[in-house]
CSV table of C-alpha atoms and ligand atoms in Angstrom, one decimal:
chain,number,residue,atom,x,y,z
V,1,MET,CA,6.0,-18.5,-34.1
V,2,LYS,CA,6.1,-16.5,-31.0
V,3,PRO,CA,8.0,-18.4,-28.3
V,4,SER,CA,6.2,-19.0,-25.0
V,5,ILE,CA,7.3,-16.7,-22.2
V,6,LEU,CA,7.5,-19.8,-20.1
V,7,GLN,CA,10.4,-20.9,-22.3
V,8,LYS,CA,12.0,-17.5,-22.7
V,9,TYR,CA,12.3,-16.9,-19.0
V,10,SER,CA,12.4,-20.5,-17.8
V,11,ASP,CA,15.4,-19.9,-15.5
V,12,PHE,CA,13.3,-17.6,-13.4
V,13,LEU,CA,10.0,-19.4,-13.4
V,14,PRO,CA,8.7,-22.3,-11.2
V,15,LEU,CA,8.7,-24.9,-14.0
V,16,THR,CA,9.0,-28.7,-13.7
V,17,ASP,CA,9.3,-31.3,-16.5
V,18,ASN,CA,5.6,-31.7,-16.3
V,19,THR,CA,4.7,-28.0,-16.7
V,20,PRO,CA,3.0,-27.5,-20.1
V,21,ILE,CA,4.8,-25.0,-22.3
V,22,TYR,CA,2.3,-23.1,-24.5
V,23,THR,CA,1.3,-19.6,-25.5
V,24,LEU,CA,-1.8,-17.7,-26.5
V,25,GLY,CA,0.6,-14.9,-27.8
V,26,GLU,CA,1.1,-13.1,-24.5
V,27,CYS,CA,4.1,-11.0,-23.5
V,28,ASP,CA,6.8,-9.3,-25.5
V,29,THR,CA,4.7,-6.2,-25.4
V,30,PRO,CA,5.9,-2.9,-26.9
V,31,LEU,CA,7.9,-0.3,-25.0
V,32,VAL,CA,7.1,2.9,-26.8
V,33,ARG,CA,9.0,6.1,-26.3
V,34,SER,CA,6.9,9.2,-25.6
V,35,ARG,CA,7.1,11.9,-28.3
V,36,VAL,CA,5.2,14.7,-26.6
V,37,LEU,CA,4.7,14.2,-22.9
V,38,GLU,CA,8.3,13.4,-22.2
V,39,LYS,CA,9.2,17.0,-23.1
V,40,GLU,CA,6.1,18.5,-21.6
V,41,PHE,CA,7.0,17.0,-18.1
V,42,GLY,CA,10.8,17.3,-18.4
V,43,VAL,CA,11.6,13.6,-18.3
V,44,GLY,CA,15.0,12.4,-19.6
V,45,ALA,CA,13.4,9.5,-21.4
V,46,LEU,CA,9.7,8.4,-20.9
V,47,TYR,CA,8.4,5.0,-22.1
V,48,PHE,CA,5.0,3.4,-22.1
V,49,LYS,CA,4.8,-0.4,-21.7
V,50,LEU,CA,1.7,-1.4,-23.7
V,51,GLU,CA,0.3,-4.3,-21.8
V,52,GLY,CA,-3.0,-3.8,-23.7
V,53,CYS,CA,-1.2,-5.6,-26.6
V,54,ASN,CA,-1.6,-8.9,-24.7
V,55,PRO,CA,-4.1,-11.4,-26.2
V,56,THR,CA,-6.9,-10.5,-23.9
V,57,GLY,CA,-5.9,-6.8,-23.8
V,58,SER,CA,-4.3,-6.6,-20.4
V,59,PHE,CA,-1.2,-7.5,-18.3
V,60,LYS,CA,-3.2,-10.3,-16.6
V,61,ASP,CA,-2.2,-12.7,-19.4
V,62,ARG,CA,1.4,-12.8,-18.1
V,63,GLY,CA,0.3,-14.2,-14.8
V,64,MET,CA,-2.5,-16.3,-16.2
V,65,VAL,CA,-0.3,-18.3,-18.7
V,66,MET,CA,1.8,-19.4,-15.7
V,67,ALA,CA,-1.0,-19.9,-13.2
V,68,VAL,CA,-3.1,-22.0,-15.6
V,69,ALA,CA,0.0,-24.0,-16.7
V,70,LYS,CA,0.5,-25.0,-13.0
V,71,ALA,CA,-3.2,-25.7,-12.5
V,72,VAL,CA,-3.1,-28.1,-15.5
V,73,GLU,CA,0.1,-29.6,-14.2
V,74,GLU,CA,-1.5,-30.3,-10.9
V,75,GLY,CA,-4.5,-31.9,-12.5
V,76,SER,CA,-7.1,-29.2,-11.9
V,77,LYS,CA,-10.3,-29.4,-13.9
V,78,ALA,CA,-11.7,-26.0,-12.8
V,79,ILE,CA,-10.3,-22.5,-12.2
V,80,MET,CA,-12.0,-19.6,-10.4
V,81,CYS,CA,-11.3,-15.9,-9.7
V,82,ALA,CA,-12.8,-12.7,-8.5
V,83,SER,CA,-12.3,-9.8,-10.8
V,84,THR,CA,-12.9,-6.2,-11.6
V,85,GLY,CA,-12.9,-7.5,-15.2
V,86,ASN,CA,-9.5,-8.1,-16.7
V,87,THR,CA,-8.5,-11.1,-14.6
V,88,SER,CA,-11.9,-12.7,-15.5
V,89,ALA,CA,-11.3,-12.1,-19.2
V,90,SER,CA,-7.8,-13.6,-19.0
V,91,ALA,CA,-8.9,-16.6,-16.9
V,92,ALA,CA,-11.7,-17.2,-19.3
V,93,ALA,CA,-9.4,-17.3,-22.3
V,94,TYR,CA,-6.7,-19.6,-20.7
V,95,GLY,CA,-9.4,-21.8,-19.2
V,96,ALA,CA,-11.0,-22.1,-22.6
V,97,TYR,CA,-7.7,-23.1,-24.2
V,98,TRP,CA,-7.3,-26.0,-21.7
V,99,GLY,CA,-10.9,-26.9,-21.6
V,100,LEU,CA,-11.3,-26.1,-17.9
V,101,MET,CA,-14.4,-25.1,-16.2
V,102,THR,CA,-13.9,-21.5,-15.5
V,103,CYS,CA,-16.0,-19.5,-13.1
V,104,VAL,CA,-15.5,-15.8,-12.5
V,105,ILE,CA,-17.2,-13.6,-9.9
V,106,VAL,CA,-17.5,-9.9,-10.7
V,107,PRO,CA,-19.1,-6.9,-9.0
V,108,HIS,CA,-22.5,-6.4,-10.7
V,109,GLY,CA,-22.7,-3.1,-12.5
V,110,ASN,CA,-19.0,-2.2,-11.9
V,111,ILE,CA,-17.2,-4.0,-14.7
V,112,ALA,CA,-16.5,-2.4,-18.1
V,113,MET,CA,-18.6,-3.8,-20.9
V,114,GLY,CA,-15.7,-5.1,-23.0
V,115,LYS,CA,-14.4,-7.2,-20.2
V,116,LEU,CA,-17.8,-8.7,-19.5
V,117,ALA,CA,-18.2,-9.5,-23.2
V,118,GLN,CA,-14.8,-11.2,-23.2
V,119,ALA,CA,-15.6,-13.5,-20.2
V,120,VAL,CA,-18.9,-14.4,-21.7
V,121,ALA,CA,-17.5,-15.0,-25.2
V,122,TYR,CA,-14.7,-17.3,-23.9
V,123,GLY,CA,-17.5,-19.4,-22.3
V,124,ALA,CA,-16.8,-18.8,-18.7
V,125,ARG,CA,-19.5,-19.1,-16.0
V,126,VAL,CA,-19.9,-15.5,-15.1
V,127,ILE,CA,-21.5,-14.7,-11.7
V,128,ALA,CA,-22.2,-11.0,-11.1
V,129,ILE,CA,-22.7,-10.4,-7.3
V,130,ASP,CA,-24.5,-7.7,-5.6
V,131,GLY,CA,-21.2,-6.6,-3.9
V,132,ASN,CA,-17.7,-5.3,-4.7
V,133,PHE,CA,-14.4,-6.9,-5.7
V,134,ASP,CA,-13.3,-7.4,-2.1
V,135,GLN,CA,-16.5,-9.4,-1.3
V,136,ALA,CA,-16.1,-11.4,-4.5
V,137,LEU,CA,-12.5,-12.3,-3.6
V,138,SER,CA,-13.6,-13.5,-0.2
V,139,LEU,CA,-16.2,-15.8,-1.8
V,140,VAL,CA,-13.6,-17.2,-4.2
V,141,ARG,CA,-11.2,-17.9,-1.3
V,142,GLN,CA,-13.9,-19.8,0.5
V,143,MET,CA,-14.8,-21.8,-2.7
V,144,ALA,CA,-11.2,-22.7,-3.3
V,145,GLU,CA,-10.9,-24.0,0.3
V,146,LYS,CA,-14.0,-26.1,0.1
V,147,HIS,CA,-13.8,-27.4,-3.5
V,148,PRO,CA,-11.1,-28.8,-5.8
V,149,ILE,CA,-10.9,-25.6,-7.7
V,150,ALA,CA,-7.6,-23.7,-8.5
V,151,MET,CA,-7.9,-20.0,-7.5
V,152,VAL,CA,-6.2,-17.9,-10.2
V,153,ASN,CA,-6.3,-14.5,-8.4
V,154,SER,CA,-2.9,-12.9,-7.7
V,155,VAL,CA,-2.9,-14.5,-4.2
V,156,ASN,CA,-1.9,-17.5,-6.3
V,157,PRO,CA,2.0,-17.1,-6.3
V,158,ASN,CA,2.1,-18.4,-9.9
V,159,ARG,CA,0.3,-15.3,-11.0
V,160,ILE,CA,3.1,-13.1,-9.5
V,161,GLU,CA,5.7,-15.3,-11.1
V,162,GLY,CA,4.3,-14.9,-14.5
V,163,GLN,CA,3.7,-11.2,-14.1
V,164,LYS,CA,7.2,-10.4,-13.0
V,165,THR,CA,8.3,-11.1,-16.6
V,166,GLY,CA,7.1,-7.6,-17.4
V,167,ALA,CA,10.1,-6.3,-15.5
V,168,PHE,CA,12.5,-8.6,-17.3
V,169,GLU,CA,11.2,-7.3,-20.7
V,170,ILE,CA,11.7,-3.7,-19.7
V,171,VAL,CA,15.3,-4.4,-18.6
V,172,ASP,CA,16.0,-6.4,-21.7
V,173,ALA,CA,14.6,-3.6,-23.9
V,174,LEU,CA,16.4,-0.7,-22.2
V,175,GLY,CA,19.6,-2.5,-21.4
V,176,ASP,CA,19.1,-1.7,-17.7
V,177,VAL,CA,16.4,-0.8,-15.2
V,178,PRO,CA,14.6,2.5,-15.6
V,179,ASP,CA,15.2,5.0,-12.8
V,180,TYR,CA,11.5,5.3,-12.1
V,181,HIS,CA,8.6,2.8,-12.6
V,182,PHE,CA,5.1,4.2,-12.5
V,183,ILE,CA,2.2,1.8,-12.1
V,184,PRO,CA,-1.5,1.7,-11.1
V,185,VAL,CA,-2.3,-0.1,-7.9
V,186,GLY,CA,-5.5,-2.0,-7.3
V,187,ASN,CA,-5.2,-5.5,-5.7
V,188,ALA,CA,-1.5,-4.7,-5.6
V,189,GLY,CA,-0.4,-7.9,-7.4
V,190,ASN,CA,1.3,-6.1,-10.3
V,191,ILE,CA,3.5,-3.7,-8.3
V,192,THR,CA,4.5,-6.8,-6.2
V,193,SER,CA,5.3,-8.7,-9.4
V,194,TYR,CA,7.4,-6.0,-11.0
V,195,TRP,CA,9.4,-5.4,-7.9
V,196,LYS,CA,10.1,-9.1,-7.6
V,197,GLY,CA,11.2,-9.2,-11.3
V,198,TYR,CA,13.5,-6.2,-10.9
V,199,VAL,CA,15.1,-7.6,-7.7
V,200,GLU,CA,15.6,-11.0,-9.3
V,201,TYR,CA,17.2,-9.5,-12.4
V,202,ASN,CA,19.4,-7.3,-10.3
V,203,ASN,CA,20.5,-10.3,-8.2
V,204,ALA,CA,21.2,-12.3,-11.3
V,205,GLY,CA,23.5,-9.5,-12.6
V,206,LYS,CA,21.2,-8.6,-15.5
V,207,ALA,CA,20.5,-5.1,-14.2
V,208,SER,CA,22.9,-2.8,-12.3
V,209,LYS,CA,20.3,-1.5,-9.8
V,210,ARG,CA,16.6,-1.3,-9.0
V,211,PRO,CA,14.1,1.3,-9.9
V,212,VAL,CA,12.1,3.6,-7.6
V,213,MET,CA,8.6,2.1,-7.5
V,214,MET,CA,5.8,4.7,-7.9
V,215,GLY,CA,2.4,3.2,-7.3
V,216,PHE,CA,-0.9,5.0,-7.7
V,217,GLN,CA,-4.4,4.2,-6.4
V,218,ALA,CA,-7.6,6.0,-7.3
V,219,GLU,CA,-8.4,8.6,-4.6
V,220,GLY,CA,-11.8,6.9,-3.8
V,221,ALA,CA,-10.1,3.5,-3.6
V,222,ALA,CA,-6.9,4.3,-1.8
V,223,PRO,CA,-6.6,2.0,1.2
V,224,ILE,CA,-2.8,1.7,1.1
V,225,VAL,CA,-2.4,5.5,1.0
V,226,LYS,CA,-5.0,6.0,3.8
V,227,ASP,CA,-3.6,3.1,5.7
V,228,HIS,CA,-7.0,1.6,6.3
V,229,ILE,CA,-9.5,-0.6,4.5
V,230,VAL,CA,-12.0,1.3,2.3
V,231,GLU,CA,-15.4,-0.3,2.8
V,232,ASN,CA,-17.0,1.3,-0.2
V,233,PRO,CA,-14.4,2.0,-2.8
V,234,GLU,CA,-15.5,4.3,-5.7
V,235,THR,CA,-13.7,5.4,-8.8
V,236,ILE,CA,-14.4,5.8,-12.5
V,237,ALA,CA,-11.4,3.4,-13.1
V,238,THR,CA,-13.4,0.3,-12.2
V,239,ALA,CA,-10.4,-1.9,-12.7
V,240,ILE,CA,-8.8,-0.6,-9.5
V,241,ARG,CA,-12.0,-0.1,-7.5
V,242,ILE,CA,-10.6,-2.1,-4.6
V,243,GLY,CA,-10.8,-1.3,-0.9
V,244,ASN,CA,-8.7,-4.2,0.7
V,245,PRO,CA,-5.9,-5.3,-1.6
V,246,ALA,CA,-4.7,-8.9,-1.3
V,247,SER,CA,-1.0,-8.0,-1.8
V,248,TRP,CA,-1.1,-4.9,0.5
V,249,GLU,CA,1.9,-5.8,2.6
V,250,LYS,CA,4.0,-6.8,-0.4
V,251,ALA,CA,3.2,-3.5,-2.1
V,252,ILE,CA,4.5,-1.7,1.0
V,253,ILE,CA,7.7,-3.7,0.8
V,254,ALA,CA,8.1,-2.7,-2.8
V,255,ARG,CA,7.5,0.9,-2.0
V,256,ASP,CA,9.9,1.0,1.0
V,257,GLU,CA,12.7,-1.1,-0.3
V,258,SER,CA,12.8,0.9,-3.5
V,259,GLY,CA,12.5,4.3,-1.8
V,260,GLY,CA,9.3,4.9,-3.7
V,261,VAL,CA,5.8,6.1,-2.9
V,262,ILE,CA,2.2,4.8,-3.1
V,263,ASP,CA,0.0,7.8,-3.6
V,264,SER,CA,-3.4,8.5,-5.0
V,265,VAL,CA,-4.8,10.3,-8.0
V,266,THR,CA,-8.3,11.7,-8.5
V,267,ASP,CA,-10.7,10.6,-11.1
V,268,ASN,CA,-10.2,13.9,-12.9
V,269,GLU,CA,-6.5,13.4,-12.9
V,270,ILE,CA,-7.0,9.9,-14.3
V,271,LEU,CA,-9.3,11.1,-17.0
V,272,SER,CA,-7.0,13.9,-18.0
V,273,ALA,CA,-4.0,11.6,-18.3
V,274,TYR,CA,-6.2,9.1,-20.2
V,275,ASN,CA,-7.1,11.9,-22.7
V,276,MET,CA,-3.5,13.0,-23.0
V,277,LEU,CA,-2.3,9.5,-23.7
V,278,ALA,CA,-4.8,9.0,-26.5
V,279,THR,CA,-4.7,12.5,-28.1
V,280,LYS,CA,-1.0,13.3,-27.7
V,281,GLU,CA,0.7,9.9,-27.9
V,282,GLY,CA,-1.7,7.8,-29.9
V,283,ILE,CA,-2.0,5.3,-27.0
V,284,PHE,CA,-5.5,4.2,-26.0
V,285,GLY,CA,-5.3,2.7,-22.5
V,286,GLU,CA,-8.2,2.0,-20.2
V,287,PRO,CA,-8.9,4.5,-17.4
V,288,ALA,CA,-7.1,2.5,-14.7
V,289,SER,CA,-4.0,2.3,-16.9
V,290,ALA,CA,-3.8,6.1,-17.0
V,291,ALA,CA,-3.2,6.2,-13.3
V,292,SER,CA,0.5,5.6,-14.0
V,293,LEU,CA,0.8,8.7,-16.1
V,294,ALA,CA,-1.5,10.7,-13.8
V,295,GLY,CA,0.8,9.7,-11.0
V,296,LEU,CA,3.9,10.9,-13.0
V,297,ILE,CA,2.2,14.2,-13.7
V,298,LYS,CA,1.2,14.6,-10.1
V,299,SER,CA,4.7,13.8,-8.9
V,300,VAL,CA,6.4,16.2,-11.4
V,301,ASN,CA,4.0,19.0,-10.5
V,302,GLY,CA,4.7,18.2,-6.8
V,303,GLY,CA,8.4,18.8,-7.4
V,304,LEU,CA,9.9,15.5,-8.5
V,305,ASN,CA,12.7,16.3,-11.0
V,306,LEU,CA,12.9,13.6,-13.8
V,307,ALA,CA,15.4,15.5,-15.9
V,308,GLY,CA,18.0,13.1,-17.1
V,309,LYS,CA,16.0,10.2,-15.7
V,310,THR,CA,14.4,7.2,-17.4
V,311,ALA,CA,10.8,6.5,-16.5
V,312,VAL,CA,8.4,3.8,-17.6
V,313,CYS,CA,4.6,4.0,-17.2
V,314,ILE,CA,2.8,0.7,-17.3
V,315,ILE,CA,-0.3,1.0,-19.5
V,316,THR,CA,-2.0,-2.0,-18.0
V,317,GLY,CA,-5.1,-2.5,-20.2
V,318,ASN,CA,-6.5,-1.6,-23.6
V,319,GLY,CA,-8.9,1.3,-23.9
V,320,LEU,CA,-11.3,-0.7,-26.0
V,321,LYS,CA,-12.4,-2.6,-22.9
V,322,ASP,CA,-14.3,0.4,-21.6
V,323,PRO,CA,-16.0,2.1,-24.6
V,324,ASP,CA,-18.5,3.8,-22.3
V,325,ILE,CA,-15.9,5.9,-20.6
V,326,ALA,CA,-14.2,6.6,-24.0
V,327,LEU,CA,-17.3,8.0,-25.5
V,328,LYS,CA,-18.2,10.0,-22.4
V,329,ALA,CA,-14.7,11.5,-21.9
V,330,ALA,CA,-14.1,12.8,-25.5
V,331,LYS,CA,-15.9,15.0,-27.9
V,332,PRO,CA,-19.0,13.3,-29.4
V,333,PRO,CA,-19.1,12.5,-33.1
V,334,ILE,CA,-20.5,15.2,-35.4
V,335,LYS,CA,-23.7,14.2,-37.2
V,336,LEU,CA,-24.0,15.8,-40.6
V,337,PRO,CA,-25.9,15.3,-43.9
V,338,SER,CA,-24.0,13.3,-46.5
V,339,LYS,CA,-22.7,16.4,-48.2
V,340,LEU,CA,-19.1,17.5,-49.0
V,341,GLU,CA,-19.8,21.2,-48.1
V,342,ALA,CA,-21.2,20.3,-44.8
V,343,ILE,CA,-18.0,18.4,-43.9
V,344,GLU,CA,-15.8,21.2,-45.2
V,345,GLN,CA,-17.7,23.7,-43.1
V,346,SER,CA,-17.6,21.7,-40.0
V,347,LEU,CA,-13.8,21.2,-40.3
V,348,ASP,CA,-13.4,25.0,-40.4
V,349,LEU,CA,-10.8,24.7,-43.2
V,350,GLY,CA,-11.1,28.5,-44.0
C,1,F0G,N1,-4.8,-1.8,-14.4
C,1,F0G,C1,-5.8,-2.6,-14.8
C,1,F0G,C2,-6.3,-2.4,-16.2
C,1,F0G,C3,-6.3,-3.7,-14.0
C,1,F0G,O1,-7.3,-4.5,-14.5
C,1,F0G,C4,-5.9,-3.8,-12.7
C,1,F0G,C5,-6.4,-4.9,-11.8
C,1,F0G,C6,-4.9,-2.9,-12.3
C,1,F0G,C7,-4.4,-2.0,-13.1
C,1,F0G,C8,-4.3,-3.0,-10.9
C,1,F0G,O2,-3.4,-4.1,-10.8
C,1,F0G,O3,-4.6,-5.3,-9.0
C,1,F0G,O4,-2.3,-6.0,-9.7
C,1,F0G,O5,-2.7,-3.9,-8.5
C,1,F0G,N2,-7.4,-5.6,-12.2
C,1,F0G,C9,-7.8,-6.8,-11.4
C,1,F0G,C10,-8.9,-7.5,-12.1
C,1,F0G,C11,-8.1,-6.5,-10.0
C,1,F0G,O6,-9.7,-8.2,-11.5
C,1,F0G,O7,-8.9,-7.5,-13.3
C,1,F0G,P1,-3.3,-4.9,-9.4
């Protein structure tokens, strides 16, 4: 049986004797070495951390297993979150496991179909508002203040605590920190978590240094890069369609303390990286996930020399969550009669 991450990293997590230890199979995700892109972009060693291999298909399960454990410990009967999709899928799953009333607020029309299907399937109360993620988050904050409901967005520190285990796993797998850590940035909880994890491991003597944190927002939703709130964020990567990130300041601390950058990538750069990942490495991440690779490519093309360096790109969510984009971004299937010759001809075998 897979051990609970709560047990594995108990020394670093806010556990008490009353915290329930359980698992839905989250964490211990693969760190896969690049075969093609590493050489193409001159990286010493390039790895992809496949967070889509978590039980609900995204990195959110790391934080959710911890946040929901604490909610249960504290006697909560209900949990709530705002989400661009993945947090809602994860909250719905962990809420279902514990029999909690789970309510998720999502932006109507701007959540990938797979994620909506998950939240509904796990039995959450799904509210789709005529507004964006930032507005949904504000509503959830008000609800949690007024009612005895545990908020499980990443403003809940227990989410950050759980998510920082991603950094521990990378160090445990590589034997030390990578030189560079590339990551998509939306609400900025994940970059905050990874930085916290790397710093704690370094302080505990489990890593010799800290990595340079390279965060990437989508160009149409890049408040940190622009240094102002974006009222109407827009991007094809709906997971990171956020104009006022909750962990804004903490992301800036991660950037500055690590000597890194938070930059933006265009939707075209995201889609190009998304295609490369799938067709050249056999890794199907969702569009927002590809912002990490898109950022690496942009950085290298802009003069960053990664020769002799180790870099990790976090692939935050599974590509199956957003089948609409997958079908739009690739060649359509070929429709043919059920005949051998027709297939041979179409494959141009000579
Ligand atoms: N990648 C994916 C697949 C995401 O779902 C998210 C965030 C991010 C990256 C960005 O991470 O917010 O910690 O900076 N999704 C949230 C949600 C907002 O509601 O599912 P972040």
